[in-house]
Amino acid sequence: GPGAGPRGGRRLERVERAYPGQVMDVELERDHEGRSERWIYKVKVLRTGGALIKLKVDARDGTVLGRKPSRNHPPAGER
C-alpha cells in the first residue's frame, strides 16, 4: 500500500525494536521454503555491542522468521 518504501518502512519498525542497532542492509527476496512462496526481507543489523546479525523477516507483517550471526564484518574504512 502507500507509504511502504523500498526499505520496508513501518514493517521493519518491530525488527528495530527487537534488535536495537543500525540497519546496514535490507534485501527483498522470494522465499520458496515448503509449498508456499512468500516474500521476505533479509536484514543486516549492526547491534549496539558491535555484533553483526542477519535477520529473515516476513515482508507482509514484519515477523522475524530467523536470525543468525553474520561473520563478514565490513572492513574498517570502507564506507
PDB file of C-alpha atoms in Angstrom:
ATOM      1  CA  GLY A   1       0.000   0.000   0.000  1.00  0.00           C
ATOM      2  CA  PRO A   2       1.031   3.648   0.070  1.00  0.00           C
ATOM      3  CA  GLY A   3       3.860   4.607   2.333  1.00  0.00           C
ATOM      4  CA  ALA A   4       5.679   1.288   2.008  1.00  0.00           C
ATOM      5  CA  GLY A   5       9.060   2.458   0.854  1.00  0.00           C
ATOM      6  CA  PRO A   6      11.750   0.267  -0.706  1.00  0.00           C
ATOM      7  CA  ARG A   7      13.339  -0.295   2.704  1.00  0.00           C
ATOM      8  CA  GLY A   8      10.300  -1.852   4.293  1.00  0.00           C
ATOM      9  CA  GLY A   9       9.227   1.201   6.203  1.00  0.00           C
ATOM     10  CA  ARG A  10       6.905   0.504   9.102  1.00  0.00           C
ATOM     11  CA  ARG A  11       7.164  -3.258   8.850  1.00  0.00           C
ATOM     12  CA  LEU A  12      10.759  -3.109   9.956  1.00  0.00           C
ATOM     13  CA  GLU A  13       9.939  -1.000  12.987  1.00  0.00           C
ATOM     14  CA  ARG A  14       9.279  -4.054  15.129  1.00  0.00           C
ATOM     15  CA  VAL A  15      12.570  -5.521  13.952  1.00  0.00           C
ATOM     16  CA  GLU A  16      14.354  -2.367  15.062  1.00  0.00           C
ATOM     17  CA  ARG A  17      12.614  -2.550  18.428  1.00  0.00           C
ATOM     18  CA  ALA A  18      13.504  -6.206  18.946  1.00  0.00           C
ATOM     19  CA  TYR A  19      17.069  -5.814  17.686  1.00  0.00           C
ATOM     20  CA  PRO A  20      18.266  -2.317  18.519  1.00  0.00           C
ATOM     21  CA  GLY A  21      21.186  -1.180  16.447  1.00  0.00           C
ATOM     22  CA  GLN A  22      21.848   0.111  12.980  1.00  0.00           C
ATOM     23  CA  VAL A  23      20.192  -1.438   9.953  1.00  0.00           C
ATOM     24  CA  MET A  24      23.043  -1.856   7.494  1.00  0.00           C
ATOM     25  CA  ASP A  25      21.318  -3.595   4.626  1.00  0.00           C
ATOM     26  CA  VAL A  26      17.845  -4.720   3.563  1.00  0.00           C
ATOM     27  CA  GLU A  27      17.117  -7.067   0.678  1.00  0.00           C
ATOM     28  CA  LEU A  28      13.721  -8.205  -0.515  1.00  0.00           C
ATOM     29  CA  GLU A  29      13.569 -11.681  -1.966  1.00  0.00           C
ATOM     30  CA  ARG A  30      11.258 -14.576  -2.624  1.00  0.00           C
ATOM     31  CA  ASP A  31      11.391 -17.480  -0.236  1.00  0.00           C
ATOM     32  CA  HIS A  32      10.478 -20.878  -1.660  1.00  0.00           C
ATOM     33  CA  GLU A  33      10.511 -22.929   1.519  1.00  0.00           C
ATOM     34  CA  GLY A  34       7.790 -25.541   1.506  1.00  0.00           C
ATOM     35  CA  ARG A  35       4.956 -25.256  -0.936  1.00  0.00           C
ATOM     36  CA  SER A  36       4.023 -21.660  -0.332  1.00  0.00           C
ATOM     37  CA  GLU A  37       6.037 -18.862  -1.783  1.00  0.00           C
ATOM     38  CA  ARG A  38       6.438 -15.721   0.259  1.00  0.00           C
ATOM     39  CA  TRP A  39       8.414 -12.518   0.194  1.00  0.00           C
ATOM     40  CA  ILE A  40      10.959 -11.983   2.904  1.00  0.00           C
ATOM     41  CA  TYR A  41      13.338  -9.234   3.879  1.00  0.00           C
ATOM     42  CA  LYS A  42      16.910 -10.131   4.666  1.00  0.00           C
ATOM     43  CA  VAL A  43      18.004  -7.504   7.152  1.00  0.00           C
ATOM     44  CA  LYS A  44      21.563  -6.969   8.323  1.00  0.00           C
ATOM     45  CA  VAL A  45      21.725  -5.260  11.708  1.00  0.00           C
ATOM     46  CA  LEU A  46      24.796  -3.938  13.473  1.00  0.00           C
ATOM     47  CA  ARG A  47      23.919  -4.388  17.137  1.00  0.00           C
ATOM     48  CA  THR A  48      24.831  -1.812  19.735  1.00  0.00           C
ATOM     49  CA  GLY A  49      27.529  -4.110  21.105  1.00  0.00           C
ATOM     50  CA  GLY A  50      29.163  -4.366  17.692  1.00  0.00           C
ATOM     51  CA  ALA A  51      27.796  -7.776  16.664  1.00  0.00           C
ATOM     52  CA  LEU A  52      26.502  -8.103  13.131  1.00  0.00           C
ATOM     53  CA  ILE A  53      23.424 -10.300  12.675  1.00  0.00           C
ATOM     54  CA  LYS A  54      21.269 -11.295   9.741  1.00  0.00           C
ATOM     55  CA  LEU A  55      17.519 -11.482  10.196  1.00  0.00           C
ATOM     56  CA  LYS A  56      14.935 -13.125   7.993  1.00  0.00           C
ATOM     57  CA  VAL A  57      11.714 -11.136   8.177  1.00  0.00           C
ATOM     58  CA  ASP A  58       8.291 -11.850   6.708  1.00  0.00           C
ATOM     59  CA  ALA A  59       7.713  -8.993   4.272  1.00  0.00           C
ATOM     60  CA  ARG A  60       3.971  -8.960   4.864  1.00  0.00           C
ATOM     61  CA  ASP A  61       3.775  -8.390   8.595  1.00  0.00           C
ATOM     62  CA  GLY A  62       7.330  -7.942   9.837  1.00  0.00           C
ATOM     63  CA  THR A  63       7.543 -11.206  11.790  1.00  0.00           C
ATOM     64  CA  VAL A  64      11.137 -12.266  12.400  1.00  0.00           C
ATOM     65  CA  LEU A  65      11.391 -15.780  10.970  1.00  0.00           C
ATOM     66  CA  GLY A  66      15.007 -16.454  11.794  1.00  0.00           C
ATOM     67  CA  ARG A  67      18.316 -14.932  12.731  1.00  0.00           C
ATOM     68  CA  LYS A  68      21.931 -15.884  12.552  1.00  0.00           C
ATOM     69  CA  PRO A  69      25.200 -14.204  13.367  1.00  0.00           C
ATOM     70  CA  SER A  70      26.873 -12.633  10.389  1.00  0.00           C
ATOM     71  CA  ARG A  71      30.627 -13.010  10.413  1.00  0.00           C
ATOM     72  CA  ASN A  72      31.613 -10.896   7.458  1.00  0.00           C
ATOM     73  CA  HIS A  73      32.214  -7.577   9.126  1.00  0.00           C
ATOM     74  CA  PRO A  74      32.839  -4.816   6.648  1.00  0.00           C
ATOM     75  CA  PRO A  75      36.485  -3.820   6.650  1.00  0.00           C
ATOM     76  CA  ALA A  76      37.166  -0.668   8.609  1.00  0.00           C
ATOM     77  CA  GLY A  77      37.455   2.339   6.376  1.00  0.00           C
ATOM     78  CA  GLU A  78      35.040   1.011   3.772  1.00  0.00           C
ATOM     79  CA  ARG A  79      32.074   3.407   3.860  1.00  0.00           C
TER      80      ARG A  79
END
